[in-house]
Coordinates of C-alpha atoms and ligand atoms in Angstrom, one line a residue:
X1121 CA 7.6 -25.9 -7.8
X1122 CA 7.3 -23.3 -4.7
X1123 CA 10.6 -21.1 -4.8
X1124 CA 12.1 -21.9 -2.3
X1125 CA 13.5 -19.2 0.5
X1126 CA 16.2 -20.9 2.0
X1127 CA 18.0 -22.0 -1.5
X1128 CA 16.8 -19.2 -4.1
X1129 CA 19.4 -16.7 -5.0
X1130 CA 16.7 -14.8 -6.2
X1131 CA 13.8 -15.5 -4.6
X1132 CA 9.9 -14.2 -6.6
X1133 CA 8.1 -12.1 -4.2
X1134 CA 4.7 -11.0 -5.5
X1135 CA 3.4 -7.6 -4.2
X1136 CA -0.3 -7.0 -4.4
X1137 CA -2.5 -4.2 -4.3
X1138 CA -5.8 -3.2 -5.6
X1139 CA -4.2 -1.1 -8.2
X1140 CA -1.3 1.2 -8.5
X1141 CA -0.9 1.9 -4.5
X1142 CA 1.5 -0.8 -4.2
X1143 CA 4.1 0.5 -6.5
X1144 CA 5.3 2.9 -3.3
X1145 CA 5.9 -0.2 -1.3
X1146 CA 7.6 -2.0 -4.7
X1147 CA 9.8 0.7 -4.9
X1148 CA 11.4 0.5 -1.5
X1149 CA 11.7 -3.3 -1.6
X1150 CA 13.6 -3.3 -5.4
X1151 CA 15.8 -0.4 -3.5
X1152 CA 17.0 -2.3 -0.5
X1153 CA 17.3 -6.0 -2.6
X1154 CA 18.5 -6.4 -6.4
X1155 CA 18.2 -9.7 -6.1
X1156 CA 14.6 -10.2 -5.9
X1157 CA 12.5 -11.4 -8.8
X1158 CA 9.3 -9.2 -8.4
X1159 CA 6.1 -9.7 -9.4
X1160 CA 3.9 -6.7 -9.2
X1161 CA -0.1 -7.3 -9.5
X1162 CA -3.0 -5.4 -9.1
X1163 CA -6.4 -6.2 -8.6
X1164 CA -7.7 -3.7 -10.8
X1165 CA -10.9 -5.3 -12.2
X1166 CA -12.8 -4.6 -8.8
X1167 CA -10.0 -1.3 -8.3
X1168 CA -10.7 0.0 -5.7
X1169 CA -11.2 -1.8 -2.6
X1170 CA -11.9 1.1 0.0
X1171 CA -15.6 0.8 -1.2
X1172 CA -16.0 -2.9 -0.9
X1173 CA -18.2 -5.2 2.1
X1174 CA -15.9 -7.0 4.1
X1175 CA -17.4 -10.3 3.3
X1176 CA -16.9 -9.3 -0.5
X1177 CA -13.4 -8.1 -0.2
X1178 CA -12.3 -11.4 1.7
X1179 CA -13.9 -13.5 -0.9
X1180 CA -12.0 -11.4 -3.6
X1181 CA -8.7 -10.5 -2.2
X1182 CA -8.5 -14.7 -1.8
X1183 CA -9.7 -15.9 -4.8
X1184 CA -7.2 -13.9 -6.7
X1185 CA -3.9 -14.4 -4.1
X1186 CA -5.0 -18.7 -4.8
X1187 CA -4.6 -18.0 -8.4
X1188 CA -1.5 -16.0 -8.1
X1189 CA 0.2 -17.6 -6.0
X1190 CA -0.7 -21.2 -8.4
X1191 CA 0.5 -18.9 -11.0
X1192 CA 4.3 -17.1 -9.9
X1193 CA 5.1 -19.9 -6.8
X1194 CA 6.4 -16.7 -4.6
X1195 CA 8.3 -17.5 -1.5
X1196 CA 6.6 -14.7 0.0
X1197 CA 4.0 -12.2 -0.9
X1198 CA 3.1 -8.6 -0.1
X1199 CA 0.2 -7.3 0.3
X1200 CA 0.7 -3.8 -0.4
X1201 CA -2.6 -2.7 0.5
X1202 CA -3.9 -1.4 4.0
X1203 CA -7.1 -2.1 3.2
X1204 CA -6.7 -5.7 2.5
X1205 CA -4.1 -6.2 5.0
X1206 CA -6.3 -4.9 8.0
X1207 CA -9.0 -7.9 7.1
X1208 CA -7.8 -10.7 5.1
X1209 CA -4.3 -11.6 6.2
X1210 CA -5.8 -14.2 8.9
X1211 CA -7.4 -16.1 6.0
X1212 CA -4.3 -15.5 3.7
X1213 CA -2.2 -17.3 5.9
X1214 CA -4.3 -20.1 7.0
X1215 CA -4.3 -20.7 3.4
X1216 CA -1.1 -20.9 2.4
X1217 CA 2.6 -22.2 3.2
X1218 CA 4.3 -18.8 2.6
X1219 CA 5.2 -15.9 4.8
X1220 CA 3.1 -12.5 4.0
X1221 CA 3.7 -9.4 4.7
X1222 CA 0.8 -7.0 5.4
X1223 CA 0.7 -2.8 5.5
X1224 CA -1.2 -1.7 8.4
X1225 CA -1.2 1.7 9.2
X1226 CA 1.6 3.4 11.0
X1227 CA 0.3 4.7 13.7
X1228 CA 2.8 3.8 16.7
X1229 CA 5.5 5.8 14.9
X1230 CA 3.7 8.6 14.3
X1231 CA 1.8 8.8 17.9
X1232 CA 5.4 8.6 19.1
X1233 CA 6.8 11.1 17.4
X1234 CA 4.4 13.8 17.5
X1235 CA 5.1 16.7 19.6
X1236 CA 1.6 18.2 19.7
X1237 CA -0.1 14.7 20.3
X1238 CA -2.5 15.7 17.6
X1239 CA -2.5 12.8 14.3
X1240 CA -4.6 12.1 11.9
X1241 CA -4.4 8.6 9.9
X1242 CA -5.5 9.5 6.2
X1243 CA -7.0 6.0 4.8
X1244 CA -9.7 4.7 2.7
X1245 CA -13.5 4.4 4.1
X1246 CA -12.6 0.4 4.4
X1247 CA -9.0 1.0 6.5
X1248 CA -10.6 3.9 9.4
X1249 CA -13.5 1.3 10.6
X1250 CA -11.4 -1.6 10.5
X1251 CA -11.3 -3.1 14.0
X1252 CA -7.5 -3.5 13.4
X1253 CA -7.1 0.1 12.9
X1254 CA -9.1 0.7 16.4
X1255 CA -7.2 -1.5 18.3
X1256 CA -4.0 0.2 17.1
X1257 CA -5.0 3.2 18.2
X1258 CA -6.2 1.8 21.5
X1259 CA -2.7 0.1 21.9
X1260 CA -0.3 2.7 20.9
X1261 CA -1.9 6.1 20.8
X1262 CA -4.2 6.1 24.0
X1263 CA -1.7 9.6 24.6
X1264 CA -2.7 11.2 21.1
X1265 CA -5.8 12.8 19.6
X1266 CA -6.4 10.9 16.4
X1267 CA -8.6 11.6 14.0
X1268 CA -9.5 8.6 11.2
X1269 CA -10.1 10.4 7.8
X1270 CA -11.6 7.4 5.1
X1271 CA -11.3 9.4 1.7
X1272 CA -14.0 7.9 -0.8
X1273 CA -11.8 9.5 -3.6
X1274 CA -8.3 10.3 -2.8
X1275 CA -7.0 6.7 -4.1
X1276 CA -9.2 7.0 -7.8
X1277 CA -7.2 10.4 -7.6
X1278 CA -3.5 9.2 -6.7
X1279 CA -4.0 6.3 -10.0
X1280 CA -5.6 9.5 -12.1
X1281 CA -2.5 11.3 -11.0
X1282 CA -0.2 8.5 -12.2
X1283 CA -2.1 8.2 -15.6
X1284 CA -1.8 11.6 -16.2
X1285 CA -5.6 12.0 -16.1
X1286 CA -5.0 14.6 -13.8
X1287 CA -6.2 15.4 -10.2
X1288 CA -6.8 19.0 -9.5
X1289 CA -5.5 20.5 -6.6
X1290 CA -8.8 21.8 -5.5
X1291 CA -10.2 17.8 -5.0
X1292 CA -7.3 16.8 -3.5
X1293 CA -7.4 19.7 -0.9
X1294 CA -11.0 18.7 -0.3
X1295 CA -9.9 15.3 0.7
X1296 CA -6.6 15.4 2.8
X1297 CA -8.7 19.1 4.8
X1298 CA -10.6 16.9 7.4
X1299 CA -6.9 15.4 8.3
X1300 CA -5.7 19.3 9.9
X1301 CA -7.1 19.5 13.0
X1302 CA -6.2 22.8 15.2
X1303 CA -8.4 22.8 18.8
X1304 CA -5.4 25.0 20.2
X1305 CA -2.6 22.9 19.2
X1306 CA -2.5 21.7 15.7
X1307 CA -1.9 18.4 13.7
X1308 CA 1.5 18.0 13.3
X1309 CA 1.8 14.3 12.0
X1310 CA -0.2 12.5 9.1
X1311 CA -0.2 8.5 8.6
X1312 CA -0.6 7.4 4.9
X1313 CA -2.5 4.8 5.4
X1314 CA -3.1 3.4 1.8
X1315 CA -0.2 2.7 -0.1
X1316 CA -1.8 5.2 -3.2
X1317 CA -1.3 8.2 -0.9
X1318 CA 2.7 8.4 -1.6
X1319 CA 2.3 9.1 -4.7
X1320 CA 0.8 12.6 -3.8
X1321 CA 3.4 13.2 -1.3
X1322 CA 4.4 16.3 -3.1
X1323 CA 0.8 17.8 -4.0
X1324 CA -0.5 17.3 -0.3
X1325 CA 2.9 19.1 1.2
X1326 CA 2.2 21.6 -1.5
X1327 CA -1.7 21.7 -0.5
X1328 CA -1.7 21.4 3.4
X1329 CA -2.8 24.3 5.4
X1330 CA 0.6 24.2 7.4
X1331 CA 3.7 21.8 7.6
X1332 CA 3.4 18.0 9.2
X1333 CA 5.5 14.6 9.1
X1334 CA 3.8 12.2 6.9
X1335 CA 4.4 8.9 7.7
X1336 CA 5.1 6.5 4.5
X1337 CA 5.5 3.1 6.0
X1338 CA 7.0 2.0 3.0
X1339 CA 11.0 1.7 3.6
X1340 CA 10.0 -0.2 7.0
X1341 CA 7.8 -3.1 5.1
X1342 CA 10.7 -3.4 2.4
X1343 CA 13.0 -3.9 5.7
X1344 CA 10.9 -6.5 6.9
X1345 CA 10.8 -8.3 3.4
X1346 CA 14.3 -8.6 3.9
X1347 CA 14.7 -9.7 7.4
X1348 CA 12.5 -12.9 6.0
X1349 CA 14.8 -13.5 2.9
X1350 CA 18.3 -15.1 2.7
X1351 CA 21.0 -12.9 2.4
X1352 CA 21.4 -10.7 -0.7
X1353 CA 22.5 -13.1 -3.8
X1354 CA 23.4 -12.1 -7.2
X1355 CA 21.0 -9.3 -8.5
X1356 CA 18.1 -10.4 -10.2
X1357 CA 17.9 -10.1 -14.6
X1358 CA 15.2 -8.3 -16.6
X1359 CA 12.2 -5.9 -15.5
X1360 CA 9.5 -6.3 -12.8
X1361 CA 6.7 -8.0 -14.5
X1362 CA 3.2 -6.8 -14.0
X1363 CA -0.3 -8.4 -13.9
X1364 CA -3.8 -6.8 -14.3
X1365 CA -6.5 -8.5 -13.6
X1366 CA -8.5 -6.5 -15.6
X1367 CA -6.8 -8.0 -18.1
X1368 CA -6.5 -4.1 -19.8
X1369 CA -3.1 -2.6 -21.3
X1370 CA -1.2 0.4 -20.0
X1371 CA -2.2 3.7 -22.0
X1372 CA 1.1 5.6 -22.6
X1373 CA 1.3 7.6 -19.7
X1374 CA 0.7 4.6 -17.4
X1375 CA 3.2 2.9 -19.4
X1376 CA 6.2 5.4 -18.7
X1377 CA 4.8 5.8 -15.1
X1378 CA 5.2 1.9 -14.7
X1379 CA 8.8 2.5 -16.5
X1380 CA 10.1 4.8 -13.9
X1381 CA 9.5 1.6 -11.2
X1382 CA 11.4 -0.9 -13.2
X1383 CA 8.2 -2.4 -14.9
X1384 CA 8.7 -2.8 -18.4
X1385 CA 7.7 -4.9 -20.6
X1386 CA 4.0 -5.1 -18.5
X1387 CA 2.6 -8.5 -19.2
X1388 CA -1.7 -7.6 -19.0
X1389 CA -2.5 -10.8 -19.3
Ligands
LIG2468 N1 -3.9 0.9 -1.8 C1 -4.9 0.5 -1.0 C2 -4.6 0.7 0.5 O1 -3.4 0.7 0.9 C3 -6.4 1.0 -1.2 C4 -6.9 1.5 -2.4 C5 -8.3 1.1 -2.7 O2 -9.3 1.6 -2.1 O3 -8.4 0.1 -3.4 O4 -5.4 0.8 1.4

């Protein structure tokens, strides 16, 4: 039976990514509500999605949301992914019953708060020539120069990063460079746009060429999670569980990684 979001004291809520991105937006949501059974999966068989067609990520990204969402019966579902969000949520919730919630890039905060009017949204290839991501620019930064950077690499980097297969700082430079404009007045503001960039927060403040606000979305999706859910109920037992569709299992380093967001043990199934 579908939980139910009206009677569950603690309600599943699966959040999906292509891989380990989604873990930033997790973390926030498990932060704000104890009482939430979480699901966490990750589509990491076709990992990562920045490269895909948009025919052949709309075809994916729904064929595995029907089978998880047969699978866990959420009451609602995350999609943790900008790259997904920006294209498949129309078809996601023709689909189904439940309420999702997408991650679409941030780019009204940050257009508001920059001082210099210079921003840059730092997303995958897929996420900068999404029509979404144009008509939020359009909409809510027609006062800012923004420049769309889609990094190829900086999301196969942010997982290596977590796995401890290490990212060097000299690639990671390479990739967040393009996002630092200075025509007279500089970039002062930086969307993540891709829910893997958080977990380089620290290496690109300790890489930029000069200080900006990043804008992690996160916190304000986990806020919205709980605006749909009933009112915080008795907190939730046991560990996140985990699904992979690649079916693989957690080396060691992923393993404690996953530890230090509540997942353990991961079910690869
Ligand atoms: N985490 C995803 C996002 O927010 C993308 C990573 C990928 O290319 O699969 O856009």
């Amino acid at each position: 039976m579908q939980d139910s979001l009206a009677t569950s004291v603690n309600p599943t809520v699966l959040v999906f990514d292509s891989g380990l991105g989604g873990l930033t937006v997790l973390r926030e949501i498990s932060a704000l509500r104890r009482n939430l059974k979480l699901v966490y999966a990750a589509d990491d068989a076709v990992f990562p999605y920045g490269r895909l067609e948009d025919d052949a990520l709309i075809a994916r990204v729904s064929s595995v949301m029907d089978e998880l969402i047969a699978r866990y019966r959420p009451a609602l579902a995350v999609i943790a992914c900008n790259t997904a969000s920006t294209l498949t949520l129309p078809v996601l919730r023709a689909k189904h019953a439940i309420p999702f919630v997408g991650t679409v890039p941030a780019i009204k905060p940050a257009c508001a708060q920059s001082k210099t009017k210079r921003i840059s949204v730092l997303a995958t290839p897929g996420t900068v020539k999404r029509d979404y991501t144009r008509a939020l620019i359009e909409e809510f930064a027609s006062d800012c120069v923004v420049d769309l950077v889609g990094s190829p690499w900086l999301a196969p980097l942010a997982e290596a990063h977590l796995r401890g297969e290490g990212a060097t700082d000299e690639e990671i430079a390479k990739e967040i460079a393009p996002a630092f404009r200075d025509d007279g007045a500089k970039t002062d503001t930086v969307v993540l746009a891709c829910t893997h960039y958080p977990l380089l927060l620290e290496r690109f403040k300790a890489l930029a060429p000069w200080p900006v606000a990043w804008i992690d979305p996160a916190a304000a999706i986990a806020r919205r999670v709980a605006s749909l859910l009933p009112p915080q109920g008795q907190p939730a037992k046991g560990p996140v569980s985990a699904y992979f569709t690649s079916g693989k299992a957690p080396g060691p380093a992923l393993a404690a990684a996953l530890q230090s967001f509540g997942i353990e043990p991961v079910t690869a199934i």
